Every structure is written in C-alpha cells, then in structure tokens.
mmCIF file of C-alpha atoms in Angstrom:
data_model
loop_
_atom_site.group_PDB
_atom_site.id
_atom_site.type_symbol
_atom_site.label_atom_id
_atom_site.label_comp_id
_atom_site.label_asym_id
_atom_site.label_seq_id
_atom_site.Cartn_x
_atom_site.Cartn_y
_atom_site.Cartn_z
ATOM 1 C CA UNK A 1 -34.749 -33.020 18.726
ATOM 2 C CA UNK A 2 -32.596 -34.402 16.250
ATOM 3 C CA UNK A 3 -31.085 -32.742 13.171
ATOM 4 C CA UNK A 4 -31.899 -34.043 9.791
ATOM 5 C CA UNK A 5 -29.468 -33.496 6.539
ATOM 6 C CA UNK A 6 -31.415 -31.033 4.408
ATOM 7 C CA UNK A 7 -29.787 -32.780 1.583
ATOM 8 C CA UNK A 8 -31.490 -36.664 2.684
ATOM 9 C CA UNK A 9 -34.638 -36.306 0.498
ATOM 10 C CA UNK A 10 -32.958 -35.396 -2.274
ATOM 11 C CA UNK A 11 -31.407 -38.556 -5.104
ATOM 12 C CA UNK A 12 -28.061 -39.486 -4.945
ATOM 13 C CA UNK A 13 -26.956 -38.179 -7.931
ATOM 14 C CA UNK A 14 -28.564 -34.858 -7.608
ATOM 15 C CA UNK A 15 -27.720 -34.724 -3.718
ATOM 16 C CA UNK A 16 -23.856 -35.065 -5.207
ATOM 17 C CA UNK A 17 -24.150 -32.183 -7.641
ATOM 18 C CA UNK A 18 -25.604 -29.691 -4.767
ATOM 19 C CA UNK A 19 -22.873 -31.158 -2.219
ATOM 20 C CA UNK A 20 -20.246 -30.120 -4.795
ATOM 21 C CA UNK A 21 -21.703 -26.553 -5.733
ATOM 22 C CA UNK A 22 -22.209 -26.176 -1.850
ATOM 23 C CA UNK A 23 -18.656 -26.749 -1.153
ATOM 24 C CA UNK A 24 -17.405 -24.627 -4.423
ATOM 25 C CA UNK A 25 -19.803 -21.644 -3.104
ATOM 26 C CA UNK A 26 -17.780 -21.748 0.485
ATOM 27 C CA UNK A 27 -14.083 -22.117 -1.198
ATOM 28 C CA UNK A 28 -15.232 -19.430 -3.347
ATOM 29 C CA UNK A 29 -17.000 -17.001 -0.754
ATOM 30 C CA UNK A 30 -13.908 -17.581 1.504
ATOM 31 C CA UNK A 31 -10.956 -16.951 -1.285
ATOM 32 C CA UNK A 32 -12.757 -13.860 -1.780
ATOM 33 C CA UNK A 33 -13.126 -12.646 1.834
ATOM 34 C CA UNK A 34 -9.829 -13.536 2.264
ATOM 35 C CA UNK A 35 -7.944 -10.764 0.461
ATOM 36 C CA UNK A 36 -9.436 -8.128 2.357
ATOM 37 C CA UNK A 37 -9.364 -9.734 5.676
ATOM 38 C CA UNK A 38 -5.527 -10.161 5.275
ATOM 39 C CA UNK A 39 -5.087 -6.830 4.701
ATOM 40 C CA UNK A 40 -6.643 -5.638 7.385
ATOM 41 C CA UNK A 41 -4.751 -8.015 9.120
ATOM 42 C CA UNK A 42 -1.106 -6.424 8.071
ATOM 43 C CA UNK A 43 -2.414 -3.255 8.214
ATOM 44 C CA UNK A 44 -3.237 -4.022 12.376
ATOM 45 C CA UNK A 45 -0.080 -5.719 12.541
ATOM 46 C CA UNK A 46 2.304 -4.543 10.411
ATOM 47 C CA UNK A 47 2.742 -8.120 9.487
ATOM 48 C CA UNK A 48 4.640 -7.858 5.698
ATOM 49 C CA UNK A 49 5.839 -4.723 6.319
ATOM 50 C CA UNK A 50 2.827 -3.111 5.677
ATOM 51 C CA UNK A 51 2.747 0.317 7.140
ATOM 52 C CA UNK A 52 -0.221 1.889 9.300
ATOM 53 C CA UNK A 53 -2.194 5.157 8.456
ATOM 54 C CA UNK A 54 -2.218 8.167 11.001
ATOM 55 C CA UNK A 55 -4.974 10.695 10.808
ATOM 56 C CA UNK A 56 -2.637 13.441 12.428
ATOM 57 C CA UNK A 57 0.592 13.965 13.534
ATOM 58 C CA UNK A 58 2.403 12.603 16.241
ATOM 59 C CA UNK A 59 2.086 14.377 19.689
ATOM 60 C CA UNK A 60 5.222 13.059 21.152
ATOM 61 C CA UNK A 61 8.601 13.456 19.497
ATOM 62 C CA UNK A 62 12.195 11.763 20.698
ATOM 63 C CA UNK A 63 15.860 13.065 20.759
ATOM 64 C CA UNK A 64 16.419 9.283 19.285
ATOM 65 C CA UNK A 65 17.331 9.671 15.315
ATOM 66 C CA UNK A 66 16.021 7.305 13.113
ATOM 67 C CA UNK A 67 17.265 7.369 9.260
ATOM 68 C CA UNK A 68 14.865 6.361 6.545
ATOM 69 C CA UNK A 69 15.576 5.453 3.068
ATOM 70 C CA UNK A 70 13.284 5.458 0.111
ATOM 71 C CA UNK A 71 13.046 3.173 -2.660
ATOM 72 C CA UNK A 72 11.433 3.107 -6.042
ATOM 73 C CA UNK A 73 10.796 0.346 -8.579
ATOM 74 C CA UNK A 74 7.864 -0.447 -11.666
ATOM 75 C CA UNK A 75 5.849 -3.335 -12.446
ATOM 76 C CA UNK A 76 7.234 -4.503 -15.809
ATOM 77 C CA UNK A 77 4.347 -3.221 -17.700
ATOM 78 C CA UNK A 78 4.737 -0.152 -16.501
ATOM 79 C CA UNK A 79 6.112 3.068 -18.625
ATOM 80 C CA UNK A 80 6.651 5.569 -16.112
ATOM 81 C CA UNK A 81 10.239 6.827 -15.127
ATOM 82 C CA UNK A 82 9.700 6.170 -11.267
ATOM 83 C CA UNK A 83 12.568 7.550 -8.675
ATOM 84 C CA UNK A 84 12.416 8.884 -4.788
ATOM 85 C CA UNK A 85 13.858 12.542 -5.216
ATOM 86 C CA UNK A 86 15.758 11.709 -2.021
ATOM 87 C CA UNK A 87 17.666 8.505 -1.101
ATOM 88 C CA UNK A 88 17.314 8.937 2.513
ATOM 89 C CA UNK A 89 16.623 11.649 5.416
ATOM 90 C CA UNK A 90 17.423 11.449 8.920
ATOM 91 C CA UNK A 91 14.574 12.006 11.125
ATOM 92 C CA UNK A 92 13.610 12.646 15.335
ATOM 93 C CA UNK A 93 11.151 8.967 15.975
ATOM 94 C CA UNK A 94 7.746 10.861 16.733
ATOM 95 C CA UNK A 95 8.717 13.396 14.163
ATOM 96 C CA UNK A 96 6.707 14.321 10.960
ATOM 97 C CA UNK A 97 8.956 13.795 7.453
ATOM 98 C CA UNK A 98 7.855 14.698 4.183
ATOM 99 C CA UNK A 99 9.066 13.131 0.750
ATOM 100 C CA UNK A 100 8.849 13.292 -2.758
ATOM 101 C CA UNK A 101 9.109 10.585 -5.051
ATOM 102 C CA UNK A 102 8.961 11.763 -8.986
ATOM 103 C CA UNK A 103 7.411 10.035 -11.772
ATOM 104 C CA UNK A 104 7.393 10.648 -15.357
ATOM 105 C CA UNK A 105 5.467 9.429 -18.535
ATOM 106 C CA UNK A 106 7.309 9.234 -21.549
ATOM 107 C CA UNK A 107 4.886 7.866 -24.445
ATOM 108 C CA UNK A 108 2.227 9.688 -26.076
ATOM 109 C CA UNK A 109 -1.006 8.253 -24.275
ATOM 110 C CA UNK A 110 -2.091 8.879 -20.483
ATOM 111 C CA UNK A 111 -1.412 6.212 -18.292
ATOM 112 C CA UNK A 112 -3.182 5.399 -14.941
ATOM 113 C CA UNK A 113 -0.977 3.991 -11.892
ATOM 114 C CA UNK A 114 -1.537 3.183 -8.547
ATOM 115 C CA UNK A 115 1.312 2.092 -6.223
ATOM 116 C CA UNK A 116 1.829 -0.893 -3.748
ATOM 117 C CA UNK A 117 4.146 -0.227 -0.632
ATOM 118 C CA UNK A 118 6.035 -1.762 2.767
ATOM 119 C CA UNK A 119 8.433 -0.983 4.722
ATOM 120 C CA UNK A 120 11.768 -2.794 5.547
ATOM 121 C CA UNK A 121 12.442 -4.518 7.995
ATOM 122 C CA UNK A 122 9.245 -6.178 8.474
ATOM 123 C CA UNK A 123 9.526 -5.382 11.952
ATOM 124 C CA UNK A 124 8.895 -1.646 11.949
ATOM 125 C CA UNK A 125 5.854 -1.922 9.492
ATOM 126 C CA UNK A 126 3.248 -1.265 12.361
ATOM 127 C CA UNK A 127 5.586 1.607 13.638
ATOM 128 C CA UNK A 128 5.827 3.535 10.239
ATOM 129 C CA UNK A 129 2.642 5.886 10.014
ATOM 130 C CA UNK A 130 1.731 7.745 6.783
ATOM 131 C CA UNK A 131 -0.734 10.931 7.211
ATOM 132 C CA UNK A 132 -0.712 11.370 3.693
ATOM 133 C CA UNK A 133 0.553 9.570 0.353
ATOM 134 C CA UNK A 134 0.130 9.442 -3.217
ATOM 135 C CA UNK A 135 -0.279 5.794 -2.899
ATOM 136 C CA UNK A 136 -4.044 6.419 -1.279
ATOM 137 C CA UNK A 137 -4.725 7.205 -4.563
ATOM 138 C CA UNK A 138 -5.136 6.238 -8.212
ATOM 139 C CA UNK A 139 -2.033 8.454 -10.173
ATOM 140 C CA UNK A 140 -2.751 9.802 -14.170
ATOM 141 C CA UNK A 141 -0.090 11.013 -15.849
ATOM 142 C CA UNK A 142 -0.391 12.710 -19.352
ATOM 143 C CA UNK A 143 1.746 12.194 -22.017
ATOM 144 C CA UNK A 144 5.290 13.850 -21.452
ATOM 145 C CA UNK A 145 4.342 14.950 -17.840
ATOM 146 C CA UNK A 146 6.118 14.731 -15.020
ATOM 147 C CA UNK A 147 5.079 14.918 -10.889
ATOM 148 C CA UNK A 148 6.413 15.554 -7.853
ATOM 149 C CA UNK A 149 4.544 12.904 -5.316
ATOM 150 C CA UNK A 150 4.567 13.345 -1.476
ATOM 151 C CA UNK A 151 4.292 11.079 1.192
ATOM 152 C CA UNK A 152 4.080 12.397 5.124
ATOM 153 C CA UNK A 153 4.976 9.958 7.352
ATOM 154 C CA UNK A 154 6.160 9.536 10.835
ATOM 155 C CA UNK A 155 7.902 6.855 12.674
ATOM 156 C CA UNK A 156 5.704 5.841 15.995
ATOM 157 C CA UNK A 157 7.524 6.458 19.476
ATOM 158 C CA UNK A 158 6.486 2.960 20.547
ATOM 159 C CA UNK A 159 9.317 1.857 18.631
ATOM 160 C CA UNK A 160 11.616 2.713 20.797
ATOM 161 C CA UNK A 161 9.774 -0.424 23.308
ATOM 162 C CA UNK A 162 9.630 -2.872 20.664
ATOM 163 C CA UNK A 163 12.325 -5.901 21.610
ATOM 164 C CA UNK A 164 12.661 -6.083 17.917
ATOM 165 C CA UNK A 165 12.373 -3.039 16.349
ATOM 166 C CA UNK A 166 13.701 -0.620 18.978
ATOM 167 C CA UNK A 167 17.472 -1.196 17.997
ATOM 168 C CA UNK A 168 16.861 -0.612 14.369
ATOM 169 C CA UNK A 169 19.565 1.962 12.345
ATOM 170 C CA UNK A 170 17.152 2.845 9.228
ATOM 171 C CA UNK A 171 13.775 2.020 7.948
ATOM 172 C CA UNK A 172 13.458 1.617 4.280
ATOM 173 C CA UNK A 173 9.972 2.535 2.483
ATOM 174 C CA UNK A 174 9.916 0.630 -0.843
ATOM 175 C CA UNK A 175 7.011 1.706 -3.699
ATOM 176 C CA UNK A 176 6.110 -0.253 -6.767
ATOM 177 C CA UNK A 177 3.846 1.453 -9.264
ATOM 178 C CA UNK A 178 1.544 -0.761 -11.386
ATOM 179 C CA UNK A 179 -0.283 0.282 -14.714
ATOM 180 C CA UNK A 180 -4.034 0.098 -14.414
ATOM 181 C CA UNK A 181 -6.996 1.055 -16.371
ATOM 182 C CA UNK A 182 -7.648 4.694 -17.381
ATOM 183 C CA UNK A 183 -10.616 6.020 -15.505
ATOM 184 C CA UNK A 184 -13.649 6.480 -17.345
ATOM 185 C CA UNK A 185 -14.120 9.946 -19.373
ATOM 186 C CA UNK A 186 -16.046 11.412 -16.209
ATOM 187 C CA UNK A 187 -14.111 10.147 -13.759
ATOM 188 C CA UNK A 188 -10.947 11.142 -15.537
ATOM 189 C CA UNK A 189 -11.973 14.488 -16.078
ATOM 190 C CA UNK A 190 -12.563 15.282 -12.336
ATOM 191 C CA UNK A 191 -9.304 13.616 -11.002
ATOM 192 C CA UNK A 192 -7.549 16.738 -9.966
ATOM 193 C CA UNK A 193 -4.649 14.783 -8.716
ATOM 194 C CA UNK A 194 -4.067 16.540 -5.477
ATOM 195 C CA UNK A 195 -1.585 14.947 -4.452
ATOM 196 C CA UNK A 196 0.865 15.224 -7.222
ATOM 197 C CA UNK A 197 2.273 18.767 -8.204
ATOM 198 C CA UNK A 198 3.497 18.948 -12.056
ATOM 199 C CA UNK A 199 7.105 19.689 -12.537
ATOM 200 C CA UNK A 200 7.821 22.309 -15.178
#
C-alpha cells in the first residue's frame, strides 16, 4: 500500500500556500507547548535553579547545617518597595524554615504583582522544597499598604548525596516581583490574600 501526499491533487500555487500555513501551524503549536513543557522540565530537574514544591514537611532531618540567604529585587516597572526581612538563617538540611519577605506600595492606586523565583547555585534547585509561598500566588497591594510575605521551605536530605551539591556552604533564594494586571472587580474583591499579613 503506498502513501500518497494529501497535498498532490491540489495546484501548485495553492499546494504552496497550505504547505506554508501547515508548517506556520506546527512552529506555532510547538512555541506554544514549549513554555510549559520547559517548566515542567526545571521544575523535575531543578535545571535553572528552579526550586521544587513539597506538599508536607520533611520526615527526615540532619545534624548537617545548611545557611540560606534571601534576596529581593523588582522588575523595572514595578512600584513596590520589595526587601527579605532577613538576609539569611541557618538551618538543619531536612528541616522546615520559614521567611518573610516585605513589600510595600507607595502610590495612590492598587497594584497587582506576582513574583518569579530560583535558587542559587543552580545545583541545589531540585533540592530546595517550598510547602508554601507567596509566589503561588497573584499579590494586591493597596495604596500605602504594606505586607509581611512568607515562604516555608525546606532543603531536601538528598543533598547531602549529590556529587555537586552536597559540599555546598549556603543556598541563596532570589525573588523578582513583576507588575501585572489588576484582577477584575469580582475577582479582586474575593482575593483575601492569605498569604500576606498587613503590617500596621
């Protein structure tokens, strides 16, 4: 049985045109699935230094020390004051930390944020667990308000038998916060922000 081109019975010119389109369709279908694929990808890996997400905490906890330091920039665009409320915290590897990075917006409108994330070195992305994090979420801040964000995290024992990462002296956990769109009116209003807690 032999396979015929479904494009043969079709003219030249107009055979062309659908060729073209074809192709465009793929490149476009494939640029699309491509962002999500690679994050999955990092996310599995760790590959970029993007970190992995833990449902509960860790049920093994080492003597070994592990220090980790937090970092906090903006997006040019954005407004906000953006800072970690700690520079760093010494932690047991297995052992569940908690964070706070603060943010603060100083003009007269809401703004809407959502913040981007890895971990340095690259290396111990896949070992660096959150539980919970203000990044899962979209952040609005009212005008002249101020938050206290937390992120619980843990570093994974299987660090300690990485031949890269087990020899590692800190991990540092970088944030970037980006201005997005305000959510609609009915989305806005039931964005309760639960994982931010206004600072008087």
């Amino acid at each position: 049985m032999s396979l015929r081109n479904p494009f043969a019975a079709l003219e030249p010119k107009t055979r062309t045109v659908v060729q073209v389109c074809s192709a465009l369709l793929f490149m476009g279908a494939m640029a699309w699935a491509s962002v999500p694929l690679y994050d999955l990808f990092c996310r599995v890996t760790g590959y970029g230094g993007e970190t992995s997400r833990a449902g509960a905490d860790s049920d093994v906890i080492l003597d070994q020390t592990i220090t980790v330091r937090f970092d906090a920039s903006k997006a040019r665009d954005m407004p906000w004051e953006f800072r970690p409320v700690q520079r760093s915290m010494e932690v047991r590897i297995g052992e569940t930390g908690l964070a706070f990075y603060e943010a603060y917006n100083p003009t007269d409108r809401p703004v809407a944020g959502t913040a981007s994330y890895n971990v340095a070195p690259f290396e111990a992305g896949g070992f660096f667990a959150k539980i919970d994090c203000f990044c899962f979420e979209e952040q609005v801040l009212q005008p002249g308000e101020r938050v206290e964000m937390p992120v619980t995290f843990f570093v994974d024992p299987d660090i300690v038998d990485d031949r890269d990462a087990k020899h590692l002296p800190h991990i540092t956990l970088s944030y970037t916060f980006h201005e997005i769109p305000l959510p609609d009116a009915t989305t806005q209003a039931a964005l309760t922000q639960p994982d931010a807690t206004t600072v008087k």
